[in-house]
PDB file of C-alpha atoms and ligand atoms in Angstrom:
ATOM      1  CA  MET A   1     -21.363  -6.229 -35.715  1.00  0.00           C
ATOM      2  CA  ALA A   2     -22.426  -5.033 -32.269  1.00  0.00           C
ATOM      3  CA  LYS A   3     -19.651  -3.973 -29.878  1.00  0.00           C
ATOM      4  CA  MET A   4     -18.833  -6.776 -27.447  1.00  0.00           C
ATOM      5  CA  ASP A   5     -20.129  -5.894 -23.991  1.00  0.00           C
ATOM      6  CA  LEU A   6     -17.412  -7.301 -21.703  1.00  0.00           C
ATOM      7  CA  TRP A   7     -17.115  -6.205 -18.134  1.00  0.00           C
ATOM      8  CA  PHE A   8     -14.772  -6.814 -15.167  1.00  0.00           C
ATOM      9  CA  THR A   9     -16.665  -6.908 -11.885  1.00  0.00           C
ATOM     10  CA  GLU A  10     -15.153  -6.882  -8.413  1.00  0.00           C
ATOM     11  CA  TYR A  11     -17.739  -7.959  -5.824  1.00  0.00           C
ATOM     12  CA  GLN A  12     -16.753  -5.774  -2.922  1.00  0.00           C
ATOM     13  CA  ASN A  13     -19.384  -7.441  -0.705  1.00  0.00           C
ATOM     14  CA  GLU A  14     -22.631  -9.342  -1.410  1.00  0.00           C
ATOM     15  CA  ASN A  15     -24.490  -6.085  -2.052  1.00  0.00           C
ATOM     16  CA  LEU A  16     -21.856  -3.977  -3.807  1.00  0.00           C
ATOM     17  CA  SER A  17     -19.650  -4.221  -6.835  1.00  0.00           C
ATOM     18  CA  ILE A  18     -17.559  -2.061  -9.130  1.00  0.00           C
ATOM     19  CA  GLY A  19     -17.705  -2.689 -12.863  1.00  0.00           C
ATOM     20  CA  LEU A  20     -15.298  -1.663 -15.591  1.00  0.00           C
ATOM     21  CA  ARG A  21     -15.828  -2.264 -19.279  1.00  0.00           C
ATOM     22  CA  ILE A  22     -12.933  -4.229 -20.615  1.00  0.00           C
ATOM     23  CA  LYS A  23     -11.276  -4.194 -23.972  1.00  0.00           C
ATOM     24  CA  GLN A  24      -9.391  -7.452 -23.489  1.00  0.00           C
ATOM     25  CA  THR A  25      -7.912  -9.897 -20.984  1.00  0.00           C
ATOM     26  CA  LEU A  26      -4.117  -9.803 -21.307  1.00  0.00           C
ATOM     27  CA  HIS A  27      -3.134 -12.430 -18.743  1.00  0.00           C
ATOM     28  CA  SER A  28      -4.721 -15.026 -16.428  1.00  0.00           C
ATOM     29  CA  GLU A  29      -2.994 -17.524 -14.186  1.00  0.00           C
ATOM     30  CA  LYS A  30      -3.249 -19.335 -10.898  1.00  0.00           C
ATOM     31  CA  THR A  31      -0.020 -18.738  -9.040  1.00  0.00           C
ATOM     32  CA  GLU A  32       1.120 -20.795  -6.038  1.00  0.00           C
ATOM     33  CA  PHE A  33      -0.659 -18.241  -3.799  1.00  0.00           C
ATOM     34  CA  GLN A  34      -3.557 -16.618  -5.706  1.00  0.00           C
ATOM     35  CA  ASP A  35      -5.381 -15.941  -8.996  1.00  0.00           C
ATOM     36  CA  LEU A  36      -3.609 -13.262 -10.999  1.00  0.00           C
ATOM     37  CA  ASP A  37      -5.237 -11.440 -13.905  1.00  0.00           C
ATOM     38  CA  VAL A  38      -4.388  -8.441 -16.016  1.00  0.00           C
ATOM     39  CA  VAL A  39      -7.200  -6.798 -17.991  1.00  0.00           C
ATOM     40  CA  GLU A  40      -7.316  -3.777 -20.202  1.00  0.00           C
ATOM     41  CA  THR A  41     -10.226  -1.420 -19.457  1.00  0.00           C
ATOM     42  CA  GLU A  42     -11.697   1.582 -21.252  1.00  0.00           C
ATOM     43  CA  GLN A  43     -11.779   3.835 -18.188  1.00  0.00           C
ATOM     44  CA  TYR A  44      -8.701   3.087 -16.096  1.00  0.00           C
ATOM     45  CA  GLY A  45      -6.227   1.489 -18.477  1.00  0.00           C
ATOM     46  CA  ARG A  46      -4.767  -1.804 -17.350  1.00  0.00           C
ATOM     47  CA  LEU A  47      -5.849  -3.403 -14.053  1.00  0.00           C
ATOM     48  CA  LEU A  48      -3.779  -5.790 -11.898  1.00  0.00           C
ATOM     49  CA  VAL A  49      -6.252  -8.170 -10.232  1.00  0.00           C
ATOM     50  CA  LEU A  50      -5.438 -10.627  -7.439  1.00  0.00           C
ATOM     51  CA  ASP A  51      -8.106 -13.068  -6.277  1.00  0.00           C
ATOM     52  CA  GLY A  52     -10.736 -10.950  -8.020  1.00  0.00           C
ATOM     53  CA  CYS A  53      -9.725  -7.695  -6.262  1.00  0.00           C
ATOM     54  CA  VAL A  54      -8.332  -4.619  -8.014  1.00  0.00           C
ATOM     55  CA  MET A  55      -4.758  -4.100  -6.792  1.00  0.00           C
ATOM     56  CA  THR A  56      -3.845  -1.206  -9.038  1.00  0.00           C
ATOM     57  CA  THR A  57      -4.760   0.517 -12.304  1.00  0.00           C
ATOM     58  CA  ASP A  58      -2.761   2.533 -14.768  1.00  0.00           C
ATOM     59  CA  LYS A  59      -4.802   5.650 -14.197  1.00  0.00           C
ATOM     60  CA  ASP A  60      -5.208   5.874 -10.401  1.00  0.00           C
ATOM     61  CA  GLU A  61      -2.186   3.919  -9.077  1.00  0.00           C
ATOM     62  CA  PHE A  62      -0.362   7.205  -8.235  1.00  0.00           C
ATOM     63  CA  VAL A  63      -2.738   8.058  -5.392  1.00  0.00           C
ATOM     64  CA  TYR A  64      -2.117   4.914  -3.332  1.00  0.00           C
ATOM     65  CA  HIS A  65       1.551   4.521  -4.163  1.00  0.00           C
ATOM     66  CA  GLU A  66       2.368   8.122  -3.286  1.00  0.00           C
ATOM     67  CA  MET A  67       0.283   8.252  -0.146  1.00  0.00           C
ATOM     68  CA  ILE A  68       1.502   4.979   1.403  1.00  0.00           C
ATOM     69  CA  SER A  69       5.141   6.031   0.855  1.00  0.00           C
ATOM     70  CA  HIS A  70       5.599   9.848   0.890  1.00  0.00           C
ATOM     71  CA  VAL A  71       3.675  10.432   4.108  1.00  0.00           C
ATOM     72  CA  PRO A  72       6.018   8.214   6.193  1.00  0.00           C
ATOM     73  CA  LEU A  73       9.144   9.218   4.217  1.00  0.00           C
ATOM     74  CA  HIS A  74       8.430  12.887   4.816  1.00  0.00           C
ATOM     75  CA  THR A  75       7.788  12.143   8.483  1.00  0.00           C
ATOM     76  CA  HIS A  76      11.200  10.566   9.060  1.00  0.00           C
ATOM     77  CA  PRO A  77      13.904  13.254   8.804  1.00  0.00           C
ATOM     78  CA  ASN A  78      16.531  11.003   7.138  1.00  0.00           C
ATOM     79  CA  PRO A  79      15.166   7.664   5.870  1.00  0.00           C
ATOM     80  CA  LYS A  80      18.013   5.477   4.679  1.00  0.00           C
ATOM     81  CA  ARG A  81      16.840   1.884   4.870  1.00  0.00           C
ATOM     82  CA  VAL A  82      13.278   1.068   3.881  1.00  0.00           C
ATOM     83  CA  LEU A  83      11.410  -2.189   3.725  1.00  0.00           C
ATOM     84  CA  VAL A  84       8.252  -2.946   1.712  1.00  0.00           C
ATOM     85  CA  VAL A  85       6.294  -6.003   2.682  1.00  0.00           C
ATOM     86  CA  GLY A  86       4.153  -7.142  -0.293  1.00  0.00           C
ATOM     87  CA  GLY A  87       3.957  -4.541  -3.021  1.00  0.00           C
ATOM     88  CA  GLY A  88       5.241  -6.846  -5.745  1.00  0.00           C
ATOM     89  CA  ASP A  89       4.035  -4.575  -8.537  1.00  0.00           C
ATOM     90  CA  GLY A  90       6.841  -2.182  -7.540  1.00  0.00           C
ATOM     91  CA  GLY A  91       4.713   1.000  -7.230  1.00  0.00           C
ATOM     92  CA  VAL A  92       5.747   1.701  -3.649  1.00  0.00           C
ATOM     93  CA  ILE A  93       9.441   1.086  -4.420  1.00  0.00           C
ATOM     94  CA  ARG A  94       9.242   3.485  -7.349  1.00  0.00           C
ATOM     95  CA  GLU A  95       8.116   6.223  -4.959  1.00  0.00           C
ATOM     96  CA  ILE A  96      10.616   5.355  -2.190  1.00  0.00           C
ATOM     97  CA  ILE A  97      13.638   5.718  -4.453  1.00  0.00           C
ATOM     98  CA  LYS A  98      12.630   9.230  -5.352  1.00  0.00           C
ATOM     99  CA  HIS A  99      13.985  10.132  -1.835  1.00  0.00           C
ATOM    100  CA  PRO A 100      17.753  10.864  -2.227  1.00  0.00           C
ATOM    101  CA  SER A 101      18.409   9.899   1.429  1.00  0.00           C
ATOM    102  CA  VAL A 102      17.400   6.268   0.691  1.00  0.00           C
ATOM    103  CA  GLU A 103      20.441   4.012   0.458  1.00  0.00           C
ATOM    104  CA  LYS A 104      18.642   0.664   0.398  1.00  0.00           C
ATOM    105  CA  ALA A 105      15.049  -0.397  -0.255  1.00  0.00           C
ATOM    106  CA  VAL A 106      14.117  -4.090   0.233  1.00  0.00           C
ATOM    107  CA  LEU A 107      11.025  -5.590  -1.327  1.00  0.00           C
ATOM    108  CA  ALA A 108       9.801  -8.729   0.466  1.00  0.00           C
ATOM    109  CA  GLU A 109       7.075 -10.175  -1.785  1.00  0.00           C
ATOM    110  CA  ILE A 110       5.773 -13.642  -1.283  1.00  0.00           C
ATOM    111  CA  ASP A 111       4.555 -14.159  -4.888  1.00  0.00           C
ATOM    112  CA  GLY A 112       7.275 -13.845  -7.485  1.00  0.00           C
ATOM    113  CA  ARG A 113       4.662 -14.081 -10.280  1.00  0.00           C
ATOM    114  CA  VAL A 114       3.207 -10.662  -9.228  1.00  0.00           C
ATOM    115  CA  ILE A 115       6.696  -9.130  -9.779  1.00  0.00           C
ATOM    116  CA  GLU A 116       7.031 -10.724 -13.206  1.00  0.00           C
ATOM    117  CA  ALA A 117       3.537  -9.798 -14.336  1.00  0.00           C
ATOM    118  CA  SER A 118       4.067  -6.177 -13.284  1.00  0.00           C
ATOM    119  CA  LYS A 119       7.367  -5.936 -15.148  1.00  0.00           C
ATOM    120  CA  GLU A 120       5.663  -7.240 -18.245  1.00  0.00           C
ATOM    121  CA  TYR A 121       2.303  -5.385 -18.196  1.00  0.00           C
ATOM    122  CA  PHE A 122       2.998  -2.356 -15.942  1.00  0.00           C
ATOM    123  CA  PRO A 123       6.563  -1.288 -16.812  1.00  0.00           C
ATOM    124  CA  HIS A 124       5.940   2.302 -15.556  1.00  0.00           C
ATOM    125  CA  ILE A 125       4.919   0.955 -12.138  1.00  0.00           C
ATOM    126  CA  ALA A 126       7.666  -1.698 -11.902  1.00  0.00           C
ATOM    127  CA  SER A 127      10.360   0.692 -13.151  1.00  0.00           C
ATOM    128  CA  GLY A 128      12.118   1.142  -9.771  1.00  0.00           C
ATOM    129  CA  LEU A 129      12.676  -2.553  -9.218  1.00  0.00           C
ATOM    130  CA  SER A 130      15.847  -2.480 -11.341  1.00  0.00           C
ATOM    131  CA  ASP A 131      17.388   0.468  -9.409  1.00  0.00           C
ATOM    132  CA  PRO A 132      20.778  -0.569  -7.825  1.00  0.00           C
ATOM    133  CA  ARG A 133      19.539   0.517  -4.349  1.00  0.00           C
ATOM    134  CA  VAL A 134      16.668  -1.997  -4.530  1.00  0.00           C
ATOM    135  CA  ASP A 135      16.974  -5.527  -3.203  1.00  0.00           C
ATOM    136  CA  VAL A 136      14.077  -7.712  -4.407  1.00  0.00           C
ATOM    137  CA  GLN A 137      13.447 -10.749  -2.202  1.00  0.00           C
ATOM    138  CA  VAL A 138      10.817 -13.336  -3.141  1.00  0.00           C
ATOM    139  CA  THR A 139      10.071 -14.437   0.373  1.00  0.00           C
ATOM    140  CA  ASP A 140       7.487 -14.531   3.187  1.00  0.00           C
ATOM    141  CA  GLY A 141       7.399 -10.970   4.510  1.00  0.00           C
ATOM    142  CA  ILE A 142       6.437 -12.096   8.001  1.00  0.00           C
ATOM    143  CA  LYS A 143       9.570 -14.223   8.237  1.00  0.00           C
ATOM    144  CA  TYR A 144      11.745 -11.515   6.628  1.00  0.00           C
ATOM    145  CA  VAL A 145      10.628  -8.964   9.243  1.00  0.00           C
ATOM    146  CA  LYS A 146      11.313 -11.449  12.063  1.00  0.00           C
ATOM    147  CA  ASP A 147      14.772 -12.180  10.792  1.00  0.00           C
ATOM    148  CA  HIS A 148      15.927  -8.539  10.504  1.00  0.00           C
ATOM    149  CA  PRO A 149      15.667  -6.890  13.934  1.00  0.00           C
ATOM    150  CA  GLY A 150      16.687  -3.208  14.285  1.00  0.00           C
ATOM    151  CA  GLU A 151      17.451  -2.697  10.560  1.00  0.00           C
ATOM    152  CA  PHE A 152      14.969  -0.308   9.043  1.00  0.00           C
ATOM    153  CA  ASP A 153      14.017   3.371   9.346  1.00  0.00           C
ATOM    154  CA  VAL A 154      10.707   2.867   7.638  1.00  0.00           C
ATOM    155  CA  ILE A 155       8.599  -0.244   6.930  1.00  0.00           C
ATOM    156  CA  LEU A 156       5.608  -0.130   4.524  1.00  0.00           C
ATOM    157  CA  VAL A 157       3.038  -2.863   4.353  1.00  0.00           C
ATOM    158  CA  ASP A 158       1.486  -2.930   0.916  1.00  0.00           C
ATOM    159  CA  SER A 159      -0.741  -5.961   1.256  1.00  0.00           C
ATOM    160  CA  THR A 160      -3.816  -7.404  -0.288  1.00  0.00           C
ATOM    161  CA  ASP A 161      -7.073  -7.524   1.694  1.00  0.00           C
ATOM    162  CA  PRO A 162      -7.063  -9.348   5.016  1.00  0.00           C
ATOM    163  CA  ILE A 163      -7.962 -12.697   3.489  1.00  0.00           C
ATOM    164  CA  GLY A 164      -5.826 -15.428   1.856  1.00  0.00           C
ATOM    165  CA  PRO A 165      -2.022 -14.859   1.856  1.00  0.00           C
ATOM    166  CA  ALA A 166      -2.270 -11.503   3.693  1.00  0.00           C
ATOM    167  CA  VAL A 167      -4.145 -12.512   6.883  1.00  0.00           C
ATOM    168  CA  GLY A 168      -0.933 -12.641   9.010  1.00  0.00           C
ATOM    169  CA  LEU A 169      -0.104  -9.069   8.004  1.00  0.00           C
ATOM    170  CA  PHE A 170      -3.045  -7.752  10.022  1.00  0.00           C
ATOM    171  CA  ALA A 171      -2.114  -9.477  13.275  1.00  0.00           C
ATOM    172  CA  LYS A 172      -0.751  -7.905  16.507  1.00  0.00           C
ATOM    173  CA  GLU A 173       2.086 -10.418  16.541  1.00  0.00           C
ATOM    174  CA  PHE A 174       3.206  -9.078  13.108  1.00  0.00           C
ATOM    175  CA  TYR A 175       3.091  -5.449  14.346  1.00  0.00           C
ATOM    176  CA  GLN A 176       5.350  -6.449  17.225  1.00  0.00           C
ATOM    177  CA  SER A 177       7.926  -7.954  14.752  1.00  0.00           C
ATOM    178  CA  VAL A 178       7.622  -4.769  12.653  1.00  0.00           C
ATOM    179  CA  TYR A 179       8.377  -2.732  15.789  1.00  0.00           C
ATOM    180  CA  ASP A 180      11.399  -4.914  16.484  1.00  0.00           C
ATOM    181  CA  ALA A 181      12.683  -4.633  12.850  1.00  0.00           C
ATOM    182  CA  LEU A 182      12.675  -0.811  13.139  1.00  0.00           C
ATOM    183  CA  LYS A 183      15.480   1.368  14.478  1.00  0.00           C
ATOM    184  CA  PRO A 184      14.794   3.201  17.743  1.00  0.00           C
ATOM    185  CA  ASP A 185      13.259   6.195  15.841  1.00  0.00           C
ATOM    186  CA  GLY A 186      11.579   4.108  13.070  1.00  0.00           C
ATOM    187  CA  LEU A 187       8.012   4.187  11.851  1.00  0.00           C
ATOM    188  CA  PHE A 188       5.694   2.007   9.723  1.00  0.00           C
ATOM    189  CA  VAL A 189       2.556   2.373   7.597  1.00  0.00           C
ATOM    190  CA  ALA A 190       0.138  -0.300   6.526  1.00  0.00           C
ATOM    191  CA  GLN A 191      -2.789  -0.089   4.095  1.00  0.00           C
ATOM    192  CA  THR A 192      -5.893  -0.652   6.209  1.00  0.00           C
ATOM    193  CA  GLU A 193      -8.933  -0.756   3.855  1.00  0.00           C
ATOM    194  CA  SER A 194     -11.984   1.431   3.654  1.00  0.00           C
ATOM    195  CA  PRO A 195     -13.653   3.212   6.578  1.00  0.00           C
ATOM    196  CA  PHE A 196     -16.986   2.777   4.909  1.00  0.00           C
ATOM    197  CA  ALA A 197     -16.595  -1.006   4.254  1.00  0.00           C
ATOM    198  CA  ASN A 198     -14.264  -2.309   6.909  1.00  0.00           C
ATOM    199  CA  GLN A 199     -14.726  -0.414  10.175  1.00  0.00           C
ATOM    200  CA  SER A 200     -13.991  -3.263  12.529  1.00  0.00           C
ATOM    201  CA  LEU A 201     -10.713  -4.004  10.830  1.00  0.00           C
ATOM    202  CA  ILE A 202      -9.571  -0.374  11.151  1.00  0.00           C
ATOM    203  CA  LYS A 203     -10.584  -0.341  14.823  1.00  0.00           C
ATOM    204  CA  ASN A 204      -8.751  -3.493  15.611  1.00  0.00           C
ATOM    205  CA  VAL A 205      -5.635  -2.680  13.677  1.00  0.00           C
ATOM    206  CA  PHE A 206      -5.468   0.762  15.204  1.00  0.00           C
ATOM    207  CA  SER A 207      -5.747  -0.486  18.742  1.00  0.00           C
ATOM    208  CA  ASP A 208      -3.161  -3.222  18.136  1.00  0.00           C
ATOM    209  CA  VAL A 209      -0.740  -0.754  16.500  1.00  0.00           C
ATOM    210  CA  LYS A 210      -1.249   1.712  19.296  1.00  0.00           C
ATOM    211  CA  SER A 211      -0.601  -0.933  22.006  1.00  0.00           C
ATOM    212  CA  VAL A 212       2.635  -1.880  20.295  1.00  0.00           C
ATOM    213  CA  PHE A 213       3.926   1.560  19.190  1.00  0.00           C
ATOM    214  CA  LYS A 214       2.320   3.855  21.736  1.00  0.00           C
ATOM    215  CA  GLN A 215       1.855   6.400  18.959  1.00  0.00           C
ATOM    216  CA  ALA A 216      -0.627   5.491  16.194  1.00  0.00           C
ATOM    217  CA  TYR A 217      -2.190   7.635  13.459  1.00  0.00           C
ATOM    218  CA  LEU A 218      -4.786   7.119  10.772  1.00  0.00           C
ATOM    219  CA  TYR A 219      -4.824   9.003   7.483  1.00  0.00           C
ATOM    220  CA  LEU A 220      -6.900   8.923   4.293  1.00  0.00           C
ATOM    221  CA  ALA A 221      -6.617   9.105   0.541  1.00  0.00           C
ATOM    222  CA  PHE A 222      -9.095   8.738  -2.275  1.00  0.00           C
ATOM    223  CA  VAL A 223      -8.602   5.814  -4.701  1.00  0.00           C
ATOM    224  CA  PRO A 224     -11.490   5.588  -7.170  1.00  0.00           C
ATOM    225  CA  THR A 225     -11.084   1.884  -7.974  1.00  0.00           C
ATOM    226  CA  TYR A 226     -10.951   0.562  -4.401  1.00  0.00           C
ATOM    227  CA  PRO A 227     -14.075  -0.377  -2.472  1.00  0.00           C
ATOM    228  CA  THR A 228     -16.001   2.866  -1.671  1.00  0.00           C
ATOM    229  CA  GLY A 229     -13.082   5.054  -2.887  1.00  0.00           C
ATOM    230  CA  MET A 230     -12.165   6.183   0.578  1.00  0.00           C
ATOM    231  CA  TRP A 231      -9.021   4.436   1.771  1.00  0.00           C
ATOM    232  CA  SER A 232      -7.173   4.344   5.056  1.00  0.00           C
ATOM    233  CA  PHE A 233      -3.558   3.925   6.155  1.00  0.00           C
ATOM    234  CA  THR A 234      -2.408   3.240   9.686  1.00  0.00           C
ATOM    235  CA  MET A 235       0.918   4.497  10.948  1.00  0.00           C
ATOM    236  CA  GLY A 236       2.836   3.357  14.056  1.00  0.00           C
ATOM    237  CA  SER A 237       5.701   5.661  14.996  1.00  0.00           C
ATOM    238  CA  LYS A 238       8.325   5.279  17.729  1.00  0.00           C
ATOM    239  CA  GLN A 239       9.314   8.961  17.754  1.00  0.00           C
ATOM    240  CA  TYR A 240       8.293  11.315  14.935  1.00  0.00           C
ATOM    241  CA  ASP A 241       4.926  12.946  14.651  1.00  0.00           C
ATOM    242  CA  PRO A 242       3.601  12.668  11.090  1.00  0.00           C
ATOM    243  CA  ARG A 243       1.492  15.776  11.447  1.00  0.00           C
ATOM    244  CA  GLU A 244       4.766  17.794  11.250  1.00  0.00           C
ATOM    245  CA  PRO A 245       6.086  16.790   7.819  1.00  0.00           C
ATOM    246  CA  GLN A 246       9.538  17.608   6.474  1.00  0.00           C
ATOM    247  CA  ALA A 247       9.734  20.090   3.533  1.00  0.00           C
ATOM    248  CA  LEU A 248       8.605  18.632   0.219  1.00  0.00           C
ATOM    249  CA  ARG A 249      11.455  16.503  -1.102  1.00  0.00           C
ATOM    250  CA  PRO A 250      10.614  14.713  -4.344  1.00  0.00           C
ATOM    251  CA  LYS A 251       8.772  17.194  -6.446  1.00  0.00           C
ATOM    252  CA  ASP A 252       7.494  14.854  -9.126  1.00  0.00           C
ATOM    253  CA  THR A 253       4.336  13.724  -7.389  1.00  0.00           C
ATOM    254  CA  LYS A 254       0.749  13.974  -8.736  1.00  0.00           C
ATOM    255  CA  TYR A 255      -1.215  13.613  -5.499  1.00  0.00           C
ATOM    256  CA  TYR A 256       1.151  14.138  -2.622  1.00  0.00           C
ATOM    257  CA  SER A 257       2.016  17.658  -1.446  1.00  0.00           C
ATOM    258  CA  THR A 258       2.871  19.092   1.993  1.00  0.00           C
ATOM    259  CA  ALA A 259      -0.705  20.421   2.257  1.00  0.00           C
ATOM    260  CA  VAL A 260      -2.225  17.050   1.248  1.00  0.00           C
ATOM    261  CA  HIS A 261       0.043  15.315   3.819  1.00  0.00           C
ATOM    262  CA  GLN A 262      -1.253  17.528   6.606  1.00  0.00           C
ATOM    263  CA  ALA A 263      -4.850  17.308   5.427  1.00  0.00           C
ATOM    264  CA  ALA A 264      -4.814  13.552   5.188  1.00  0.00           C
ATOM    265  CA  PHE A 265      -4.768  13.359   9.041  1.00  0.00           C
ATOM    266  CA  ALA A 266      -8.030  15.367   9.306  1.00  0.00           C
ATOM    267  CA  LEU A 267     -10.571  12.679   9.826  1.00  0.00           C
ATOM    268  CA  PRO A 268     -14.288  12.890   9.255  1.00  0.00           C
ATOM    269  CA  ARG A 269     -16.105  12.385  12.549  1.00  0.00           C
ATOM    270  CA  PHE A 270     -17.343   8.868  11.776  1.00  0.00           C
ATOM    271  CA  VAL A 271     -13.757   7.847  11.025  1.00  0.00           C
ATOM    272  CA  GLU A 272     -12.318   9.567  14.045  1.00  0.00           C
ATOM    273  CA  GLU A 273     -14.695   7.548  16.195  1.00  0.00           C
ATOM    274  CA  LEU A 274     -13.125   4.363  14.993  1.00  0.00           C
ATOM    275  CA  VAL A 275      -9.733   5.362  16.430  1.00  0.00           C
ATOM    276  CA  GLN A 276     -10.745   7.053  19.657  1.00  0.00           C
ATOM    277  CA  SER A 277      -9.927   4.915  22.659  1.00  0.00           C
TER     278      SER A 277
HETATM  279  N1  LIG B   1      -2.741  -3.194  -2.168  1.00  0.00           N
HETATM  280  C1  LIG B   1      -4.020  -2.865  -1.558  1.00  0.00           C
HETATM  281  C2  LIG B   1      -5.132  -3.225  -2.374  1.00  0.00           C
HETATM  282  C3  LIG B   1      -6.456  -3.459  -1.642  1.00  0.00           C
HETATM  283  C4  LIG B   1      -7.547  -3.312  -2.592  1.00  0.00           C
HETATM  284  N2  LIG B   1      -8.704  -4.034  -2.211  1.00  0.00           N
HETATM  285  C5  LIG B   1      -9.684  -4.372  -3.074  1.00  0.00           C
HETATM  286  N3  LIG B   1      -9.716  -4.003  -4.273  1.00  0.00           N
HETATM  287  N4  LIG B   1     -10.694  -5.078  -2.604  1.00  0.00           N
HETATM  288  C6  LIG B   1      -2.548  -2.656  -3.513  1.00  0.00           C
HETATM  289  C7  LIG B   1      -1.259  -3.006  -4.124  1.00  0.00           C
HETATM  290  C8  LIG B   1      -0.741  -1.921  -4.950  1.00  0.00           C
HETATM  291  N5  LIG B   1       0.707  -1.844  -4.923  1.00  0.00           N
END
């Protein structure tokens, strides 16, 4: 019998898609907030898919999870209390708790089903969620941030794309609440999409973050399964300069190193233009 030719396709825009041959679909549901699917692919292992968009894959998850967390956590000299908004798969939490200074890491995820699906299908990504320092809250991250002024050293926003449940996480008002939820020397990072595919978003977020924090920085990493592969992160910092990282602390990383940290802030000219005021 001929091999079944089954493919997962994410339509990144009306002219562009990424396709991965799938072995099988492991899970499909409509949660209260979004469509949630888990598929097994030949190339990248399992995929976590929300509303048709790749959130993470077994094979390349380390790039995004290490870069959204270790860059800010090596910028702050002594991060003790860390908040993740979104990030229900647990990948960011897993990286945060590698830092011995961290006493408490809160996960504020709106969709409890993402947490459950990750525990079941991605145990190596969700592994940190059971750590005693981790407080998992199934709640609206926007409200959580508003209700906790002055509490955190570092806040990481691991959101979906700026559509559906995540729209409010890309708004200036939210960055102001993040600022207020940070201690006087705190800093934050948000995932901010692809400089090839989403230039106006990066421009707008950067100028909003800069107007709230005074200091804003953009850095890049390469995630093969995200639209265009080139991915950006925006940091707002009250005090510390991320271009001067602390010495390498957790050593068990696959992408992050002190040299990669420094190099991530070197922007190709067309990207630099997006953030020049
Ligand atoms: N959060 C950012 C995913 C954005 C990907 N966009 C897309 N595929 N269109 C990832 C969550 C991982 N913890």
